[in-house]
Amino acid sequence: MVEADDLGQAGEKLAGLRAAGFTGTAGVLLTEDGARQAARTVQQLQTAIDNIPAPIFSKDADGAYGACNTAFEAYVGVPRERIIGRTVHQIWSPEMADVYAAADQALLDAGGKQVYEAQVRYADGTLHDVTFYKGILTDEHGAVRGLAGAMLDITERRALEDRLRVLADTDPLTGAANRALFTRRLTEAVARAGTQPPAVLLIDLDDFKAVNDSLGHDVGDQFLIAVTARLHDGLGDGDTVARLGGDEFAVLLEDSSRWQVARTVRRITAALGRAVDAGGHPLTPRASIGVAQARPGDSGDDLLRHADIALYEAKDGGKGRYAYHRPGMRTRVVDQSAMLTALRQALTAGRLSVHYQPIVRLDDGQVSGVEALARWRDPARGWVPPTEFVPAAERGGLIAALGEWMLGAVCRRTGPPATYLNTSAHELREPRFADRVAAALATTGLAPSRLIIEVTESAAVEDETVLATLHRVRALGVRIALDDFGTGRSSLSLLVNAPVDVIKLDPAFTARITEDGRHATVARAVARLAGSLGIEAVAKGVETAAQARGVREAGFGLAQGLHVGAPMPGDDLDAYLRDAPEPRSGSGTRPGVRLA
């Protein structure tokens, strides 16, 4: 028996006995002061662990609880008096008791420490993610006497990790998958593809920039959110919608047959054809879609590349279209891409030119105006037709740069006559288009009345933004011409709503004016309507003397076409105008202008 004043002193004396070779059983007799001190120490330790928010417990070798803290009581839902001395089988449900008992036995068998994560239900019914930290308890001889452990609540950390994982995998604006998650899922889908391989749809919203520019980015964001919801509505639970960036989306269809893919494409097209609410603005989405389905040996990158090629093909056919990838399509897309690159370089290097086609008065052959036409002679391709490079510029986002270059070139030509400048709907949707026109006029000194902005009928009726821009341009004193009149959907309403000074009859009517009474009747009606509204009327596409007579008899005062004047460089136009004699009275003509 060892007598000591406190537990520390008792430990030292017991150690001395062992050092002296004592191998028997020894006891400790604490003095009265020592006993009180030991009790205080135990109480202090209990108070300390009771103030720790993590549940703490200990068990003996038989699995009976020997101690716990207040947090463990809250976990179990009973006071410690009903915990101490009981095993897990006496406290927990049979299923949970078996789990805890197995984990405890694994620790006792292996020794050392045990750390693992689990989800547990507290007595109040709440679920918590926790990490268990447990270790064995041994006596002075190293024999296992039990175990002790603590439960660290990681619910908030796990929730934060989940949120970070969501942020890493989703688009923060729309909640759709982002490019990283889409690529990962695509790779997995291709790897496990069976008899029905995955398909990818690349979706590019047409004219989204105009929404941002005209209505603001807040409305644009709401528009993207609404479009994402529409895409989800058209898909199955196992499909993925991703926003790859800007106005570009992607859809992954897994385990879908060709007819299922086709049905989904039609469903998405129909869904995007209905107006959505974008911050109080009803807007109708319009998108170009490229579709590709995996073939044997395709990787995820191959499938994305094929869908991108198909998307390019869809855009080449116009807006709001879709196209399926097919073998051989890549060659054409590569050619188009090379053309776009060359055009961009030509714009930068100033290798474009402007030709001018005369518009003449049918009564005396005098030049009333000229239409400015972009021309491009590429070192490798030679002369590239505008019917090829202008659509390429529209698809490739160069049309605004091309239009701005043309505007500057036309305004710098200050000599007569008035110049018609073709303008795309894309340019007219730009909020600062009217400001650019005003700046070009101010810089060059060109009189506003000498510039005529020409817009197609279809472009003018597309949205209110275009009409508003036309009104701002007209307020500068610049005139407005409506091209290809008679083929659009709302020709008559445009004459009321748009500030139109000139209309150009579509060449389709001119071509048949001498052989089809109906076309001649329509042409006469257009000429009379223009005259009654005080609008000048130009007959386009006049290529024969008979057509020139026909449009004159129909009431048109102005004509444009190869019969009355081919497009020519600026220097040739200057010489053409300089050498022309004064018009004679009556129906005098001028060199190069044949009216009959």
PDB file of C-alpha atoms in Angstrom, residues 42-223:
ATOM      1  CA  VAL A  42     -11.861  14.691 -11.633  1.00  0.00           C
ATOM      2  CA  GLN A  43     -14.596  17.321 -11.294  1.00  0.00           C
ATOM      3  CA  GLN A  44     -12.536  19.868 -13.230  1.00  0.00           C
ATOM      4  CA  LEU A  45     -11.893  17.363 -16.005  1.00  0.00           C
ATOM      5  CA  GLN A  46     -15.588  16.501 -16.173  1.00  0.00           C
ATOM      6  CA  THR A  47     -16.511  20.188 -16.279  1.00  0.00           C
ATOM      7  CA  ALA A  48     -14.002  20.751 -19.039  1.00  0.00           C
ATOM      8  CA  ILE A  49     -15.271  17.951 -21.263  1.00  0.00           C
ATOM      9  CA  ASP A  50     -18.876  18.917 -20.500  1.00  0.00           C
ATOM     10  CA  ASN A  51     -18.141  22.316 -22.013  1.00  0.00           C
ATOM     11  CA  ILE A  52     -16.774  20.796 -25.176  1.00  0.00           C
ATOM     12  CA  PRO A  53     -19.548  20.831 -27.837  1.00  0.00           C
ATOM     13  CA  ALA A  54     -18.353  17.579 -29.390  1.00  0.00           C
ATOM     14  CA  PRO A  55     -19.837  14.357 -27.891  1.00  0.00           C
ATOM     15  CA  ILE A  56     -17.119  12.491 -25.895  1.00  0.00           C
ATOM     16  CA  PHE A  57     -17.405   8.987 -24.422  1.00  0.00           C
ATOM     17  CA  SER A  58     -15.451   6.004 -23.116  1.00  0.00           C
ATOM     18  CA  LYS A  59     -16.227   2.284 -22.919  1.00  0.00           C
ATOM     19  CA  ASP A  60     -14.684  -0.649 -21.092  1.00  0.00           C
ATOM     20  CA  ALA A  61     -13.448  -3.792 -22.797  1.00  0.00           C
ATOM     21  CA  ASP A  62     -16.926  -5.303 -22.604  1.00  0.00           C
ATOM     22  CA  GLY A  63     -18.462  -2.342 -24.454  1.00  0.00           C
ATOM     23  CA  ALA A  64     -20.176  -0.716 -21.466  1.00  0.00           C
ATOM     24  CA  TYR A  65     -20.060   3.067 -21.367  1.00  0.00           C
ATOM     25  CA  GLY A  66     -17.820   4.327 -18.554  1.00  0.00           C
ATOM     26  CA  ALA A  67     -18.034   8.091 -19.021  1.00  0.00           C
ATOM     27  CA  CYS A  68     -19.479  10.746 -21.318  1.00  0.00           C
ATOM     28  CA  ASN A  69     -20.046  14.470 -21.526  1.00  0.00           C
ATOM     29  CA  THR A  70     -23.119  16.688 -21.835  1.00  0.00           C
ATOM     30  CA  ALA A  71     -22.894  16.799 -25.632  1.00  0.00           C
ATOM     31  CA  PHE A  72     -23.021  12.987 -25.739  1.00  0.00           C
ATOM     32  CA  GLU A  73     -26.132  13.081 -23.558  1.00  0.00           C
ATOM     33  CA  ALA A  74     -27.756  15.400 -26.106  1.00  0.00           C
ATOM     34  CA  TYR A  75     -26.773  13.014 -28.882  1.00  0.00           C
ATOM     35  CA  VAL A  76     -28.288   9.986 -27.134  1.00  0.00           C
ATOM     36  CA  GLY A  77     -31.217  11.910 -25.657  1.00  0.00           C
ATOM     37  CA  VAL A  78     -30.970  10.518 -22.115  1.00  0.00           C
ATOM     38  CA  PRO A  79     -29.012  11.618 -18.998  1.00  0.00           C
ATOM     39  CA  ARG A  80     -25.638  10.018 -18.362  1.00  0.00           C
ATOM     40  CA  GLU A  81     -27.014   8.009 -15.452  1.00  0.00           C
ATOM     41  CA  ARG A  82     -28.926   5.980 -18.055  1.00  0.00           C
ATOM     42  CA  ILE A  83     -25.849   5.681 -20.275  1.00  0.00           C
ATOM     43  CA  ILE A  84     -23.031   4.731 -17.890  1.00  0.00           C
ATOM     44  CA  GLY A  85     -22.782   0.969 -17.471  1.00  0.00           C
ATOM     45  CA  ARG A  86     -24.870   0.174 -20.547  1.00  0.00           C
ATOM     46  CA  THR A  87     -23.764  -1.127 -23.924  1.00  0.00           C
ATOM     47  CA  VAL A  88     -24.705   0.031 -27.403  1.00  0.00           C
ATOM     48  CA  HIS A  89     -27.233  -2.817 -27.639  1.00  0.00           C
ATOM     49  CA  GLN A  90     -29.060  -1.409 -24.602  1.00  0.00           C
ATOM     50  CA  ILE A  91     -29.206   2.139 -26.003  1.00  0.00           C
ATOM     51  CA  TRP A  92     -29.447   2.040 -29.783  1.00  0.00           C
ATOM     52  CA  SER A  93     -31.668   0.284 -32.262  1.00  0.00           C
ATOM     53  CA  PRO A  94     -30.464  -3.201 -33.258  1.00  0.00           C
ATOM     54  CA  GLU A  95     -29.234  -1.950 -36.642  1.00  0.00           C
ATOM     55  CA  MET A  96     -27.249   0.974 -35.190  1.00  0.00           C
ATOM     56  CA  ALA A  97     -25.993  -1.124 -32.282  1.00  0.00           C
ATOM     57  CA  ASP A  98     -24.538  -3.680 -34.691  1.00  0.00           C
ATOM     58  CA  VAL A  99     -22.780  -0.933 -36.656  1.00  0.00           C
ATOM     59  CA  TYR A 100     -21.256   0.644 -33.540  1.00  0.00           C
ATOM     60  CA  ALA A 101     -20.295  -2.698 -32.041  1.00  0.00           C
ATOM     61  CA  ALA A 102     -18.557  -3.810 -35.237  1.00  0.00           C
ATOM     62  CA  ALA A 103     -16.585  -0.554 -35.432  1.00  0.00           C
ATOM     63  CA  ASP A 104     -15.579  -0.840 -31.760  1.00  0.00           C
ATOM     64  CA  GLN A 105     -14.477  -4.456 -32.146  1.00  0.00           C
ATOM     65  CA  ALA A 106     -12.393  -3.583 -35.202  1.00  0.00           C
ATOM     66  CA  LEU A 107     -10.578  -0.956 -33.141  1.00  0.00           C
ATOM     67  CA  LEU A 108     -10.033  -3.283 -30.171  1.00  0.00           C
ATOM     68  CA  ASP A 109      -8.652  -5.980 -32.482  1.00  0.00           C
ATOM     69  CA  ALA A 110      -6.358  -3.684 -34.436  1.00  0.00           C
ATOM     70  CA  GLY A 111      -5.340  -1.296 -31.678  1.00  0.00           C
ATOM     71  CA  GLY A 112      -4.115   2.188 -32.342  1.00  0.00           C
ATOM     72  CA  LYS A 113      -6.610   4.789 -33.508  1.00  0.00           C
ATOM     73  CA  GLN A 114      -9.745   4.824 -35.625  1.00  0.00           C
ATOM     74  CA  VAL A 115     -11.077   7.736 -37.701  1.00  0.00           C
ATOM     75  CA  TYR A 116     -14.119   7.554 -39.950  1.00  0.00           C
ATOM     76  CA  GLU A 117     -17.005   9.689 -41.161  1.00  0.00           C
ATOM     77  CA  ALA A 118     -20.673   8.858 -40.801  1.00  0.00           C
ATOM     78  CA  GLN A 119     -24.089  10.435 -40.788  1.00  0.00           C
ATOM     79  CA  VAL A 120     -25.923  10.078 -37.473  1.00  0.00           C
ATOM     80  CA  ARG A 121     -29.350  11.038 -36.241  1.00  0.00           C
ATOM     81  CA  TYR A 122     -29.508  12.929 -32.964  1.00  0.00           C
ATOM     82  CA  ALA A 123     -32.224  12.287 -30.436  1.00  0.00           C
ATOM     83  CA  ASP A 124     -34.018  15.446 -31.609  1.00  0.00           C
ATOM     84  CA  GLY A 125     -34.354  13.918 -35.078  1.00  0.00           C
ATOM     85  CA  THR A 126     -31.744  16.064 -36.850  1.00  0.00           C
ATOM     86  CA  LEU A 127     -29.184  14.466 -39.143  1.00  0.00           C
ATOM     87  CA  HIS A 128     -25.537  15.368 -38.634  1.00  0.00           C
ATOM     88  CA  ASP A 129     -22.417  14.567 -40.606  1.00  0.00           C
ATOM     89  CA  VAL A 130     -19.715  13.644 -38.074  1.00  0.00           C
ATOM     90  CA  THR A 131     -16.165  12.354 -37.913  1.00  0.00           C
ATOM     91  CA  PHE A 132     -15.481   9.715 -35.247  1.00  0.00           C
ATOM     92  CA  TYR A 133     -12.071   9.857 -33.538  1.00  0.00           C
ATOM     93  CA  LYS A 134     -11.475   6.803 -31.323  1.00  0.00           C
ATOM     94  CA  GLY A 135      -8.500   5.219 -29.597  1.00  0.00           C
ATOM     95  CA  ILE A 136      -7.918   2.264 -27.219  1.00  0.00           C
ATOM     96  CA  LEU A 137      -7.369   2.569 -23.447  1.00  0.00           C
ATOM     97  CA  THR A 138      -4.651   0.431 -21.858  1.00  0.00           C
ATOM     98  CA  ASP A 139      -3.450  -0.229 -18.315  1.00  0.00           C
ATOM     99  CA  GLU A 140       0.081   0.226 -17.077  1.00  0.00           C
ATOM    100  CA  HIS A 141       1.029  -3.140 -18.544  1.00  0.00           C
ATOM    101  CA  GLY A 142      -0.320  -2.272 -22.009  1.00  0.00           C
ATOM    102  CA  ALA A 143      -3.363  -4.501 -21.760  1.00  0.00           C
ATOM    103  CA  VAL A 144      -6.460  -3.183 -23.550  1.00  0.00           C
ATOM    104  CA  ARG A 145      -9.047  -1.987 -21.052  1.00  0.00           C
ATOM    105  CA  GLY A 146     -11.470  -0.215 -23.365  1.00  0.00           C
ATOM    106  CA  LEU A 147     -11.709   2.725 -25.737  1.00  0.00           C
ATOM    107  CA  ALA A 148     -12.468   6.409 -25.739  1.00  0.00           C
ATOM    108  CA  GLY A 149     -13.776   8.583 -28.521  1.00  0.00           C
ATOM    109  CA  ALA A 150     -15.168  11.893 -29.686  1.00  0.00           C
ATOM    110  CA  MET A 151     -17.562  12.934 -32.474  1.00  0.00           C
ATOM    111  CA  LEU A 152     -16.681  16.077 -34.422  1.00  0.00           C
ATOM    112  CA  ASP A 153     -19.720  17.623 -36.141  1.00  0.00           C
ATOM    113  CA  ILE A 154     -18.774  18.394 -39.780  1.00  0.00           C
ATOM    114  CA  THR A 155     -22.299  19.160 -41.023  1.00  0.00           C
ATOM    115  CA  GLU A 156     -21.494  22.770 -41.899  1.00  0.00           C
ATOM    116  CA  ARG A 157     -18.192  21.809 -43.487  1.00  0.00           C
ATOM    117  CA  ARG A 158     -19.862  19.118 -45.572  1.00  0.00           C
ATOM    118  CA  ALA A 159     -22.578  21.589 -46.645  1.00  0.00           C
ATOM    119  CA  LEU A 160     -19.879  24.078 -47.629  1.00  0.00           C
ATOM    120  CA  GLU A 161     -18.048  21.397 -49.594  1.00  0.00           C
ATOM    121  CA  ASP A 162     -21.292  20.519 -51.362  1.00  0.00           C
ATOM    122  CA  ARG A 163     -21.871  24.168 -52.200  1.00  0.00           C
ATOM    123  CA  LEU A 164     -18.325  24.535 -53.497  1.00  0.00           C
ATOM    124  CA  ARG A 165     -18.782  21.383 -55.551  1.00  0.00           C
ATOM    125  CA  VAL A 166     -21.970  22.818 -57.019  1.00  0.00           C
ATOM    126  CA  LEU A 167     -20.211  26.094 -57.789  1.00  0.00           C
ATOM    127  CA  ALA A 168     -17.380  24.203 -59.445  1.00  0.00           C
ATOM    128  CA  ASP A 169     -19.772  22.202 -61.634  1.00  0.00           C
ATOM    129  CA  THR A 170     -22.601  24.612 -62.447  1.00  0.00           C
ATOM    130  CA  ASP A 171     -23.144  27.926 -64.141  1.00  0.00           C
ATOM    131  CA  PRO A 172     -23.762  30.487 -61.377  1.00  0.00           C
ATOM    132  CA  LEU A 173     -26.364  32.431 -63.387  1.00  0.00           C
ATOM    133  CA  THR A 174     -28.613  29.708 -64.803  1.00  0.00           C
ATOM    134  CA  GLY A 175     -27.888  26.737 -62.544  1.00  0.00           C
ATOM    135  CA  ALA A 176     -27.159  24.598 -65.603  1.00  0.00           C
ATOM    136  CA  ALA A 177     -24.051  22.428 -65.761  1.00  0.00           C
ATOM    137  CA  ASN A 178     -20.900  24.282 -66.757  1.00  0.00           C
ATOM    138  CA  ARG A 179     -18.364  23.269 -69.372  1.00  0.00           C
ATOM    139  CA  ALA A 180     -16.248  21.249 -66.905  1.00  0.00           C
ATOM    140  CA  LEU A 181     -19.155  19.115 -65.687  1.00  0.00           C
ATOM    141  CA  PHE A 182     -20.528  18.718 -69.219  1.00  0.00           C
ATOM    142  CA  THR A 183     -17.161  17.541 -70.520  1.00  0.00           C
ATOM    143  CA  ARG A 184     -16.816  15.073 -67.647  1.00  0.00           C
ATOM    144  CA  ARG A 185     -20.280  13.622 -68.191  1.00  0.00           C
ATOM    145  CA  LEU A 186     -19.722  13.466 -71.947  1.00  0.00           C
ATOM    146  CA  THR A 187     -16.495  11.520 -71.465  1.00  0.00           C
ATOM    147  CA  GLU A 188     -18.225   9.097 -69.108  1.00  0.00           C
ATOM    148  CA  ALA A 189     -21.190   8.675 -71.475  1.00  0.00           C
ATOM    149  CA  VAL A 190     -18.946   7.883 -74.434  1.00  0.00           C
ATOM    150  CA  ALA A 191     -16.942   5.390 -72.361  1.00  0.00           C
ATOM    151  CA  ARG A 192     -20.021   3.409 -71.333  1.00  0.00           C
ATOM    152  CA  ALA A 193     -21.919   3.806 -74.619  1.00  0.00           C
ATOM    153  CA  GLY A 194     -23.880   0.735 -75.667  1.00  0.00           C
ATOM    154  CA  THR A 195     -25.964   0.098 -78.747  1.00  0.00           C
ATOM    155  CA  GLN A 196     -27.463   3.596 -78.507  1.00  0.00           C
ATOM    156  CA  PRO A 197     -24.541   6.043 -78.228  1.00  0.00           C
ATOM    157  CA  PRO A 198     -24.832   9.538 -76.740  1.00  0.00           C
ATOM    158  CA  ALA A 199     -25.661  12.612 -78.780  1.00  0.00           C
ATOM    159  CA  VAL A 200     -24.658  16.254 -78.326  1.00  0.00           C
ATOM    160  CA  LEU A 201     -26.642  19.344 -79.281  1.00  0.00           C
ATOM    161  CA  LEU A 202     -24.766  22.647 -79.438  1.00  0.00           C
ATOM    162  CA  ILE A 203     -27.192  25.553 -79.202  1.00  0.00           C
ATOM    163  CA  ASP A 204     -26.288  29.147 -80.022  1.00  0.00           C
ATOM    164  CA  LEU A 205     -28.859  31.869 -79.372  1.00  0.00           C
ATOM    165  CA  ASP A 206     -29.295  34.128 -82.388  1.00  0.00           C
ATOM    166  CA  ASP A 207     -28.964  37.895 -81.834  1.00  0.00           C
ATOM    167  CA  PHE A 208     -28.543  37.625 -78.065  1.00  0.00           C
ATOM    168  CA  LYS A 209     -26.146  40.575 -78.092  1.00  0.00           C
ATOM    169  CA  ALA A 210     -28.979  42.752 -79.343  1.00  0.00           C
ATOM    170  CA  VAL A 211     -31.014  41.854 -76.243  1.00  0.00           C
ATOM    171  CA  ASN A 212     -28.169  42.925 -73.967  1.00  0.00           C
ATOM    172  CA  ASP A 213     -27.468  46.089 -75.913  1.00  0.00           C
ATOM    173  CA  SER A 214     -31.067  47.242 -76.295  1.00  0.00           C
ATOM    174  CA  LEU A 215     -32.667  46.088 -73.011  1.00  0.00           C
ATOM    175  CA  GLY A 216     -29.692  45.832 -70.670  1.00  0.00           C
ATOM    176  CA  HIS A 217     -27.702  43.000 -69.131  1.00  0.00           C
ATOM    177  CA  ASP A 218     -30.233  42.375 -66.350  1.00  0.00           C
ATOM    178  CA  VAL A 219     -32.886  41.537 -68.929  1.00  0.00           C
ATOM    179  CA  GLY A 220     -30.298  39.532 -70.839  1.00  0.00           C
ATOM    180  CA  ASP A 221     -29.552  37.486 -67.717  1.00  0.00           C
ATOM    181  CA  GLN A 222     -33.242  36.824 -67.124  1.00  0.00           C
ATOM    182  CA  PHE A 223     -33.530  35.781 -70.754  1.00  0.00           C
TER     183      PHE A 223
END
